[in-house]
Structure formats: C-alpha cells, structure tokens
Amino acid sequence: MPASALTGTRIREHRLAQKMRQADLARDAGISASYLNLIEHNRRRIAGKVLADIARVLGVEASSLAEGAERSVIEAIQTAAAEAPGFDASAASAEDVASRYPDWARLIADQRARITQLEHSVNTLTDRLAHDPFLTDALHEVISSVTSIRSSSSILSSDEPIEPDWQKRFQQNIFNDSRRLAESAQSLASYLEGTSGETANAGTPLEDCFGALQAAEYHFSALESPDANAETVAAIVGQAALSSDAARAILRSNLERYLSLAQSMPMAAFADVSSVLADPVSYARHIGQPLANVLQRLSYLPQEVVGQPIGLVQCDAAGALVARKPIKGFDVPRIGSACSLWPVYASWSRMGMPIKSLIQQDGQGRPALIAYTATTEVIPASFERACVYEAVMLVRYAQSGEVQSTPQLVGATCRVCAISDCPARREPSVLGSLRSSAPDDGL
Amino acid sequence: MTGVQAKVLLIEDEPNISEALTFVLARDGHDVRTHSDGLTALDAIKDYGPDIIVLDVMLPNRSGFDILADLRASDFAPQTPVLMLTARGQKKDRDMAIDAGASRFMTKPFANDDVRQAINALLRQTGNHA
C-alpha cells in the first residue's frame, strides 16, 4: 500500500472524529471538496502545503497524518543524516524533506536501506575471513611451514660451519616442510574456491542457495515422487536454512527445474547409468530429451544410483555460474569467474553441438576428467525478445581406457591457477607459475 | 658467540621451528629448553626458571596471551622478559601482546638473526642472564 493511502485514511479518521463535514474541511484548507474526497479515498497523493493546511484545520501535527510508511521514510532520512559525518541537518528537517519532496525522500530511504544491506554483506564476509576456523587453521599451517623453512634454510646457508648430521637433519626438515606447505596451500586454495565440505555460511543469496543444495548432496528424494508438486518444492524451500528471501527464490527456481526434470525423466529411466554416462548423447536421443536436460538430471541422481561422483556447472551467456556441483579434483570457484578454458565456454561457439572433452584441472594428483557440454534454450525466442541460452557441463572421472591422449589442462580460476603459459589468463596467480599447459589433443 | 649466555625457554609447538631456533640460540651459547604445550607452560617456566621466554601465541590447549597474563600475575617469574611470536602482525595483535605484558613482539615468518638480536637486546636491558 503506498504511503499516501495511509495518509488519506488518517485524514478521514480525524475529520469524522471531530464530526466535521468534508466540505467544511475542504473550504478551510483552501481546496475543493471533490479534491479532498479523492485524498481521503487515497486516490491522490498529498504532501507539503496541502497536507500542512489540512493538519492545521484538523488541529494536528502534519507528521501525525503522515504516520505509517511515511513515518518510516522520515525515520530513515533522520538515521541517514545522523550517520553522515559532518552533515548539517539544520537547513531542513526530515519531515520537511519528506513532505516537500516525497519521491526524493523515498529514494534516500531506499538507498540507506541498500547501504545497510551492503554493510551487512561486507561485515559477513569480513567476519568470515577473520573468524572462519578453517581459514585460521590453514593460514597458521602455511605460515608455520614458511617460518620453519626460512629458519632452517638460513642455518644451512650461513657461513658458519655445521656438522653433517645437523646439515642432513635441517635438509630433511626443509623437505618435509616444503611438502607440508604445498599441501596446506593447495587446501587453502581449494577452500577459497569452494570445494571444501567445511563451507561457511555464504554472503550472497546465490552462495546461500548453493550451500543448501550442497547440504542436501544435490538430491531431494521428495521431488522424485510421482506426487511431487509445487507444494513439495515450497516445503523444501521452507525448511532450508537460508538467510534471505532472495536465496529462497533462487532455491525455489532450482528445485522447480529439478522437479520438471524428475517428472520428465524418472529415476527408473536410469537403470543402467554407466551406459548413459558412457554415451549420454545416444541416451538423450533415445528418450527424446535434450542432452542438456539429461546432463542436469544425472547430476541430481544420488551417488548410490550413479555409482560414481558427478560434477556439474551451468553458466549463462555472460559466463556467470548459475549452478555448481564440484567434485573432488574439479574445483569450482565460489566467487568470480571460472577458467575460460573450460569446455562449457567453448559451447557458445558451437551452439547446438555437444562437446566431449578430456580435461584435467591444474594441481598435484588431479584426475583426468571426461566433460560433456551442451547448450540449452532456457527461454524460447519470441518476436519481442531473443532466446535466452545456458550451457551445461557435466564432469566425471575418466576411466583408464578413456585416457588415450594428454588431457587439456584447465584451471579453476586464474587467481589460484599455476599454469605458466596460459593464453587465457586474465590476472596473475597468487601461486606463481609452476606448470605448462598441455596441448589440446581432443578425443 | 654473539650474545649473553642465558637460560632460554622456547614455548613453541612446531617442532621444526623449535629445532632450528634451539640450534641457533645454543650456538650463541645459550642454554635452551623447549616446551610445546600451552596448558603446562607455566609449570615449565616455574621448573626451569628461565632468564628469558620465547612464547608462541597459538599453542595447543592454551593461548600464549593467557599464559603471559598469568605469568605477569604470578609470584615466581612476573618480571621475566618475554618475546612473543605470532603469525598475525596486525596492530590489534601487537596491542594485545603488549597489553598482556610482552616485552617484544615478532611476526612469523621471522629471520633467525632478528630473534637472536631481540633476545640479546632484552637480556642486556634487563641484565637478566646467567
């Protein structure tokens, strides 16, 4: 209900309480009776002089007529003024601003609310960095390893003589600490990019939604039932530990998509998942479904049905990740852009043509992966607007017989990628340059 | 030997850091003893009676700040100089260390020579050595 509606009702209430006729109030306030009638029935906005005149005739404060939503605007302006360092509010009171410039006042109130929300997000992220136990432990581990390496190596490199036994001992310490440093740095990088199970509560609605999906291991048995419907989705959303309406809206959208896929491809249709994973294109053709739908549906099946971990990412045409299901050995960035060498991005230049790739993510001991990529039409084209597409990429571990060539080396995101000569690098890595990218031999 | 011979108690839970510092300080002629647990650190101080303590902040079972606060309030070694080692070098961490009674504050990763010089300077200031 707009603010003026409350004001009009309140004027009418005051007038009737004083047994005053509408025509009398209108005359004394210098307006027509028909105009006052519109105001009282909340069909005209009222502010400034007219509001002040009516308030004078009724013998009340103008601000008391503006209680309700307008009051909240006034309070928001007062708070904004109080919080602005050095701002001199003596020129005009918040009531004056709200009554003379109601639209500007509402804009100030809305922007203050937005600033408050952003400050909350910043504080959440700062708090996460400062108090996240995993981050604290990981950083302590890194710094301890570096300290030990520095201390031991400076002993070895000094000019003072050192006995062979001590020399050997410190060399061994450096070796052990170097290995420990590599592991803790990799663990830290993985955590920052969002693959650790110890995910802290997120700062954005999208992250919040991803957290809820991860907590459910990307499977909702209630949605697999033939009786599942929108109420089932609403019940799951209602029970999810989400901190904002925006996160709930994103989760609802994801689950509605899940329900649609589950209804068109019931779990029973995946009796032989290993065959589907070996050739999803043939299977999609066989059941008459778009490949992208089959890939998405596979990612929602429980691991006991699939028999192996399945990862999935989905991006919009701008490259933003709108769905993410990482698996061990394939990191998906929590924030920011992913590696542009991922086959999912190549699909934009091969619309309608599925891609099968052999890839391996940069990092020690990472497995070779098979990636299937397809584009899908999210919103069909019309005369009014162009089609909206998304691209889907499923990843699974490559079987030994499938690694016939050198996998294409990819990263997670540039910031934590150590590929030294990557032509697609956007920014320097914090890890330094350690490895060269392998040629793309394809399959 | 570059410094004053003294009894140094190194309270640090990372064995390789302890080993390297022990080697360096012993080579300077100090008598170095190590301890790695926060909960029993005060007992170790009482038992050994060090001239100076090198104290890590993040220890198992008890923080170095708490140990230091108790030490300053104790009746057995309230004035013993303490060099604190921490992985965090922010101002608030320095302030916490100083508030707790640290004589010096050093951020990891440190250079061995910096630790040696800090210890020798503290020993000279206090005249608290063997």
PDB file of N, CA and C in Angstrom, chain A residues 136 140 143-144 146-148 150-152 154-155 158 160-162 166 169-170 173 177 180, chain B residues 13-14 16-17 19-21 23-24 27 56 58 87-88 92 108-112 114 116:
ATOM      1  N   THR A 136      41.601 -19.871   9.510  1.00  0.00           N
ATOM      2  CA  THR A 136      42.599 -19.580  10.547  1.00  0.00           C
ATOM      3  C   THR A 136      43.608 -20.716  10.638  1.00  0.00           C
ATOM      4  N   HIS A 140      47.535 -20.548   9.507  1.00  0.00           N
ATOM      5  CA  HIS A 140      48.534 -20.850  10.533  1.00  0.00           C
ATOM      6  C   HIS A 140      49.480 -21.933  10.047  1.00  0.00           C
ATOM      7  N   ILE A 143      51.852 -20.401   7.399  1.00  0.00           N
ATOM      8  CA  ILE A 143      52.867 -19.517   7.993  1.00  0.00           C
ATOM      9  C   ILE A 143      53.870 -20.315   8.819  1.00  0.00           C
ATOM     10  N   SER A 144      53.401 -21.330   9.535  1.00  0.00           N
ATOM     11  CA  SER A 144      54.323 -22.159  10.315  1.00  0.00           C
ATOM     12  C   SER A 144      55.316 -22.874   9.399  1.00  0.00           C
ATOM     13  N   VAL A 146      56.285 -21.957   6.394  1.00  0.00           N
ATOM     14  CA  VAL A 146      57.206 -20.970   5.814  1.00  0.00           C
ATOM     15  C   VAL A 146      58.255 -20.554   6.848  1.00  0.00           C
ATOM     16  N   THR A 147      57.810 -20.355   8.094  1.00  0.00           N
ATOM     17  CA  THR A 147      58.745 -19.958   9.153  1.00  0.00           C
ATOM     18  C   THR A 147      59.820 -21.017   9.351  1.00  0.00           C
ATOM     19  N   SER A 148      59.379 -22.258   9.392  1.00  0.00           N
ATOM     20  CA  SER A 148      60.333 -23.348   9.593  1.00  0.00           C
ATOM     21  C   SER A 148      61.323 -23.452   8.434  1.00  0.00           C
ATOM     22  N   ARG A 150      62.200 -21.077   6.368  1.00  0.00           N
ATOM     23  CA  ARG A 150      63.099 -19.913   6.385  1.00  0.00           C
ATOM     24  C   ARG A 150      64.175 -20.076   7.455  1.00  0.00           C
ATOM     25  N   SER A 151      63.745 -20.547   8.622  1.00  0.00           N
ATOM     26  CA  SER A 151      64.682 -20.667   9.727  1.00  0.00           C
ATOM     27  C   SER A 151      65.740 -21.734   9.436  1.00  0.00           C
ATOM     28  N   SER A 152      65.276 -22.888   8.930  1.00  0.00           N
ATOM     29  CA  SER A 152      66.219 -23.978   8.645  1.00  0.00           C
ATOM     30  C   SER A 152      67.151 -23.619   7.487  1.00  0.00           C
ATOM     31  N   SER A 154      68.126 -20.722   6.501  1.00  0.00           N
ATOM     32  CA  SER A 154      69.123 -19.687   6.828  1.00  0.00           C
ATOM     33  C   SER A 154      70.283 -20.293   7.624  1.00  0.00           C
ATOM     34  N   ILE A 155      70.014 -21.356   8.373  1.00  0.00           N
ATOM     35  CA  ILE A 155      71.107 -22.051   9.075  1.00  0.00           C
ATOM     36  C   ILE A 155      72.033 -22.695   8.041  1.00  0.00           C
ATOM     37  N   SER A 158      74.166 -20.152   6.051  1.00  0.00           N
ATOM     38  CA  SER A 158      75.085 -19.241   6.738  1.00  0.00           C
ATOM     39  C   SER A 158      76.541 -19.698   6.541  1.00  0.00           C
ATOM     40  N   GLU A 160      78.702 -20.029   8.840  1.00  0.00           N
ATOM     41  CA  GLU A 160      79.217 -20.771   9.995  1.00  0.00           C
ATOM     42  C   GLU A 160      79.193 -22.272   9.722  1.00  0.00           C
ATOM     43  N   PRO A 161      80.229 -22.985  10.133  1.00  0.00           N
ATOM     44  CA  PRO A 161      80.275 -24.421   9.853  1.00  0.00           C
ATOM     45  C   PRO A 161      79.153 -25.163  10.580  1.00  0.00           C
ATOM     46  N   ILE A 162      78.685 -26.243   9.964  1.00  0.00           N
ATOM     47  CA  ILE A 162      77.623 -27.040  10.554  1.00  0.00           C
ATOM     48  C   ILE A 162      77.957 -28.521  10.374  1.00  0.00           C
ATOM     49  N   TRP A 166      73.696 -32.492  11.506  1.00  0.00           N
ATOM     50  CA  TRP A 166      72.745 -31.370  11.603  1.00  0.00           C
ATOM     51  C   TRP A 166      72.339 -30.897  10.211  1.00  0.00           C
ATOM     52  N   ARG A 169      69.849 -33.149   8.909  1.00  0.00           N
ATOM     53  CA  ARG A 169      68.591 -33.007   9.646  1.00  0.00           C
ATOM     54  C   ARG A 169      67.797 -31.785   9.140  1.00  0.00           C
ATOM     55  N   PHE A 170      68.488 -30.667   8.977  1.00  0.00           N
ATOM     56  CA  PHE A 170      67.776 -29.463   8.519  1.00  0.00           C
ATOM     57  C   PHE A 170      67.335 -29.596   7.060  1.00  0.00           C
ATOM     58  N   ASN A 173      64.212 -31.484   7.293  1.00  0.00           N
ATOM     59  CA  ASN A 173      63.131 -30.615   7.784  1.00  0.00           C
ATOM     60  C   ASN A 173      62.586 -29.718   6.673  1.00  0.00           C
ATOM     61  N   ASP A 177      58.833 -29.750   5.362  1.00  0.00           N
ATOM     62  CA  ASP A 177      58.016 -28.537   5.476  1.00  0.00           C
ATOM     63  C   ASP A 177      57.585 -28.018   4.103  1.00  0.00           C
ATOM     64  N   ARG A 180      54.634 -30.042   3.222  1.00  0.00           N
ATOM     65  CA  ARG A 180      53.509 -29.614   4.054  1.00  0.00           C
ATOM     66  C   ARG A 180      52.965 -28.263   3.558  1.00  0.00           C
TER      67      ARG A 180
ATOM     68  N   ASP B  13      55.007 -24.901  19.531  1.00  0.00           N
ATOM     69  CA  ASP B  13      54.505 -26.249  19.261  1.00  0.00           C
ATOM     70  C   ASP B  13      54.943 -26.799  17.907  1.00  0.00           C
ATOM     71  N   GLU B  14      55.589 -26.000  17.080  1.00  0.00           N
ATOM     72  CA  GLU B  14      56.070 -26.502  15.784  1.00  0.00           C
ATOM     73  C   GLU B  14      57.477 -27.059  15.981  1.00  0.00           C
ATOM     74  N   ASN B  16      59.834 -28.275  14.095  1.00  0.00           N
ATOM     75  CA  ASN B  16      60.944 -27.872  13.226  1.00  0.00           C
ATOM     76  C   ASN B  16      61.385 -26.432  13.496  1.00  0.00           C
ATOM     77  N   ILE B  17      60.416 -25.587  13.882  1.00  0.00           N
ATOM     78  CA  ILE B  17      60.784 -24.212  14.255  1.00  0.00           C
ATOM     79  C   ILE B  17      61.586 -24.257  15.558  1.00  0.00           C
ATOM     80  N   GLU B  19      63.367 -26.664  16.659  1.00  0.00           N
ATOM     81  CA  GLU B  19      64.691 -27.262  16.440  1.00  0.00           C
ATOM     82  C   GLU B  19      65.656 -26.235  15.844  1.00  0.00           C
ATOM     83  N   ALA B  20      65.157 -25.482  14.855  1.00  0.00           N
ATOM     84  CA  ALA B  20      66.029 -24.503  14.210  1.00  0.00           C
ATOM     85  C   ALA B  20      66.429 -23.401  15.194  1.00  0.00           C
ATOM     86  N   LEU B  21      65.460 -22.898  15.965  1.00  0.00           N
ATOM     87  CA  LEU B  21      65.785 -21.827  16.920  1.00  0.00           C
ATOM     88  C   LEU B  21      66.697 -22.335  18.035  1.00  0.00           C
ATOM     89  N   PHE B  23      68.881 -24.675  17.804  1.00  0.00           N
ATOM     90  CA  PHE B  23      70.223 -24.800  17.219  1.00  0.00           C
ATOM     91  C   PHE B  23      70.916 -23.444  17.178  1.00  0.00           C
ATOM     92  N   VAL B  24      70.201 -22.446  16.698  1.00  0.00           N
ATOM     93  CA  VAL B  24      70.793 -21.112  16.529  1.00  0.00           C
ATOM     94  C   VAL B  24      71.149 -20.503  17.888  1.00  0.00           C
ATOM     95  N   ARG B  27      73.973 -22.284  19.645  1.00  0.00           N
ATOM     96  CA  ARG B  27      75.252 -21.931  19.021  1.00  0.00           C
ATOM     97  C   ARG B  27      75.755 -20.588  19.545  1.00  0.00           C
ATOM     98  N   ASP B  56      55.198 -18.578  21.765  1.00  0.00           N
ATOM     99  CA  ASP B  56      54.312 -18.550  20.604  1.00  0.00           C
ATOM    100  C   ASP B  56      52.898 -18.213  21.072  1.00  0.00           C
ATOM    101  N   MET B  58      49.876 -19.059  19.276  1.00  0.00           N
ATOM    102  CA  MET B  58      48.937 -20.164  19.027  1.00  0.00           C
ATOM    103  C   MET B  58      49.556 -21.471  19.481  1.00  0.00           C
ATOM    104  N   ALA B  87      51.758 -15.447  14.232  1.00  0.00           N
ATOM    105  CA  ALA B  87      51.600 -15.483  12.784  1.00  0.00           C
ATOM    106  C   ALA B  87      50.819 -14.278  12.293  1.00  0.00           C
ATOM    107  N   ARG B  88      50.253 -13.514  13.239  1.00  0.00           N
ATOM    108  CA  ARG B  88      49.431 -12.361  12.840  1.00  0.00           C
ATOM    109  C   ARG B  88      50.122 -11.082  13.266  1.00  0.00           C
ATOM    110  N   LYS B  92      46.192  -4.759  16.116  1.00  0.00           N
ATOM    111  CA  LYS B  92      45.441  -5.204  17.286  1.00  0.00           C
ATOM    112  C   LYS B  92      46.139  -6.396  17.955  1.00  0.00           C
ATOM    113  N   LYS B 108      55.778 -13.989  12.530  1.00  0.00           N
ATOM    114  CA  LYS B 108      56.268 -15.070  11.681  1.00  0.00           C
ATOM    115  C   LYS B 108      55.901 -14.761  10.229  1.00  0.00           C
ATOM    116  N   PRO B 109      56.660 -15.158   9.265  1.00  0.00           N
ATOM    117  CA  PRO B 109      57.956 -15.834   9.365  1.00  0.00           C
ATOM    118  C   PRO B 109      59.073 -14.841   9.674  1.00  0.00           C
ATOM    119  N   PHE B 110      59.838 -15.114  10.707  1.00  0.00           N
ATOM    120  CA  PHE B 110      60.903 -14.215  11.137  1.00  0.00           C
ATOM    121  C   PHE B 110      62.255 -14.715  10.610  1.00  0.00           C
ATOM    122  N   ALA B 111      63.244 -13.854  10.720  1.00  0.00           N
ATOM    123  CA  ALA B 111      64.614 -14.273  10.390  1.00  0.00           C
ATOM    124  C   ALA B 111      65.287 -14.683  11.694  1.00  0.00           C
ATOM    125  N   ASN B 112      66.099 -15.716  11.639  1.00  0.00           N
ATOM    126  CA  ASN B 112      66.786 -16.176  12.855  1.00  0.00           C
ATOM    127  C   ASN B 112      67.569 -15.043  13.522  1.00  0.00           C
ATOM    128  N   ASP B 114      66.956 -11.927  13.542  1.00  0.00           N
ATOM    129  CA  ASP B 114      66.075 -10.991  14.251  1.00  0.00           C
ATOM    130  C   ASP B 114      65.742 -11.529  15.639  1.00  0.00           C
ATOM    131  N   ARG B 116      67.567 -13.660  17.403  1.00  0.00           N
ATOM    132  CA  ARG B 116      68.804 -13.595  18.211  1.00  0.00           C
ATOM    133  C   ARG B 116      69.028 -12.193  18.745  1.00  0.00           C
TER     134      ARG B 116
END
